[in-house]
Amino acid sequence: MNSSKLSRQVSRKEPAKWIEYLARFGYGAKGLVYVVVGFLAFQAAFNWGGQTTGSRGAFWAIASQPFGKAMLFVVAVGLLGYVVWRFVQALKDPEHDDDGAGAWARRASYFVSGLIYGSLAIFAMRIVFGQPSSSGNGGSGNSTAATLMSQPFGRWLVGFVGVAVIAYGFYCFYRAFSTKFRRKLKLHEMSEKEEKFSTRIAQFGLTSKGVVSVVIGYFFIQAAKTYDPSKARTTEGALQAIQQQPFGAWLMGLVALGLIAYGIHLGVQARYRRISPS
């Protein structure tokens, strides 16, 4: 009887452990994508040969390196692991965040995040196996807005997306300045210097991600107001808009460094995040 109980406990724990490994792999893969996006944008800010791009453009940049498709395959698998983790968060609330009126909204955001990164993982796999017909960034904001605009109440849908993205941007600001992200890190496993560094790099990264999100949301709202989906932008367009401002090169360079910092923050999460899949 005792042995059967033990075997049932092991069978319950094994899948959870695999999910934890996938989640950590996923955070690392997502972090690498942000580092590449930020690095290319930083180069572009000062005309050093880079380009403003988003996640899909980063995939092409990775694929163009020596052994790039093998590297991209690893990134795609990592993103699929992140997708699995997001769906687990949405369905099971493994981190016990289910504590109030915002619980269902939080679960919905995890589910949407899983869908978004699932589509990115599929796009990366298509590059690996030579299926995309273009080396462009693909999946631009105006194509998303055009799809939404063609639906019933499409203009309102586009506007809602804009408001939601801006709200997410301010949530990033809140996370940066409240430092609540520290609660999900195994701080006891860090040295004092590592803890301080991880906090500062996360604050910088989350602030920059918030800035980009607010700019993207603004463009979606403009698309809704003018009934013109071509006005919508994604990360690439947001960075270009920042570059066009006074002192734009310096502003974009700063935001680009912030995106690199956000990628490093995700790498820290890959190593030190408290992940309880069961």
PDB file of C-alpha atoms in Angstrom, residues 53-57 119-120 123 134 136-148 161 216 219-220 223 229-238 240:
ATOM      1  CA  THR A  53      12.803  45.336 -35.411  1.00  0.00           C
ATOM      2  CA  GLY A  54      10.610  43.153 -33.257  1.00  0.00           C
ATOM      3  CA  SER A  55      10.686  39.515 -32.257  1.00  0.00           C
ATOM      4  CA  ARG A  56      10.217  38.190 -35.798  1.00  0.00           C
ATOM      5  CA  GLY A  57      13.025  40.355 -37.118  1.00  0.00           C
ATOM      6  CA  SER A 119       2.548  32.065 -32.805  1.00  0.00           C
ATOM      7  CA  LEU A 120       6.098  33.410 -32.504  1.00  0.00           C
ATOM      8  CA  PHE A 123       7.024  31.496 -37.017  1.00  0.00           C
ATOM      9  CA  SER A 134       9.905  36.939 -46.815  1.00  0.00           C
ATOM     10  CA  GLY A 136      10.735  40.920 -43.271  1.00  0.00           C
ATOM     11  CA  ASN A 137       9.515  41.327 -39.760  1.00  0.00           C
ATOM     12  CA  GLY A 138       6.096  39.986 -40.615  1.00  0.00           C
ATOM     13  CA  GLY A 139       2.980  40.122 -38.503  1.00  0.00           C
ATOM     14  CA  SER A 140       3.078  43.926 -38.302  1.00  0.00           C
ATOM     15  CA  GLY A 141       0.770  45.956 -36.139  1.00  0.00           C
ATOM     16  CA  ASN A 142      -1.183  47.316 -39.085  1.00  0.00           C
ATOM     17  CA  SER A 143      -1.983  43.799 -40.330  1.00  0.00           C
ATOM     18  CA  THR A 144      -3.227  42.899 -36.855  1.00  0.00           C
ATOM     19  CA  ALA A 145      -5.262  46.092 -36.720  1.00  0.00           C
ATOM     20  CA  ALA A 146      -6.650  45.457 -40.217  1.00  0.00           C
ATOM     21  CA  THR A 147      -7.772  41.965 -39.192  1.00  0.00           C
ATOM     22  CA  LEU A 148      -9.473  43.326 -36.090  1.00  0.00           C
ATOM     23  CA  VAL A 161      -6.188  46.607 -27.779  1.00  0.00           C
ATOM     24  CA  ILE A 216       2.474  50.845 -29.304  1.00  0.00           C
ATOM     25  CA  PHE A 219      -0.593  54.006 -32.245  1.00  0.00           C
ATOM     26  CA  PHE A 220      -3.367  51.409 -31.954  1.00  0.00           C
ATOM     27  CA  ALA A 223      -5.615  53.624 -35.806  1.00  0.00           C
ATOM     28  CA  PRO A 229      -5.122  50.268 -39.589  1.00  0.00           C
ATOM     29  CA  SER A 230      -1.902  51.428 -41.256  1.00  0.00           C
ATOM     30  CA  LYS A 231      -1.303  53.733 -38.277  1.00  0.00           C
ATOM     31  CA  ALA A 232      -0.922  50.794 -35.881  1.00  0.00           C
ATOM     32  CA  ARG A 233       2.611  49.817 -34.906  1.00  0.00           C
ATOM     33  CA  THR A 234       4.431  47.031 -33.100  1.00  0.00           C
ATOM     34  CA  THR A 235       7.849  47.161 -31.396  1.00  0.00           C
ATOM     35  CA  GLU A 236       9.624  48.052 -34.627  1.00  0.00           C
ATOM     36  CA  GLY A 237       7.321  51.017 -35.298  1.00  0.00           C
ATOM     37  CA  ALA A 238       7.474  52.170 -31.686  1.00  0.00           C
ATOM     38  CA  GLN A 240      11.184  54.162 -35.078  1.00  0.00           C
TER      39      GLN A 240
END
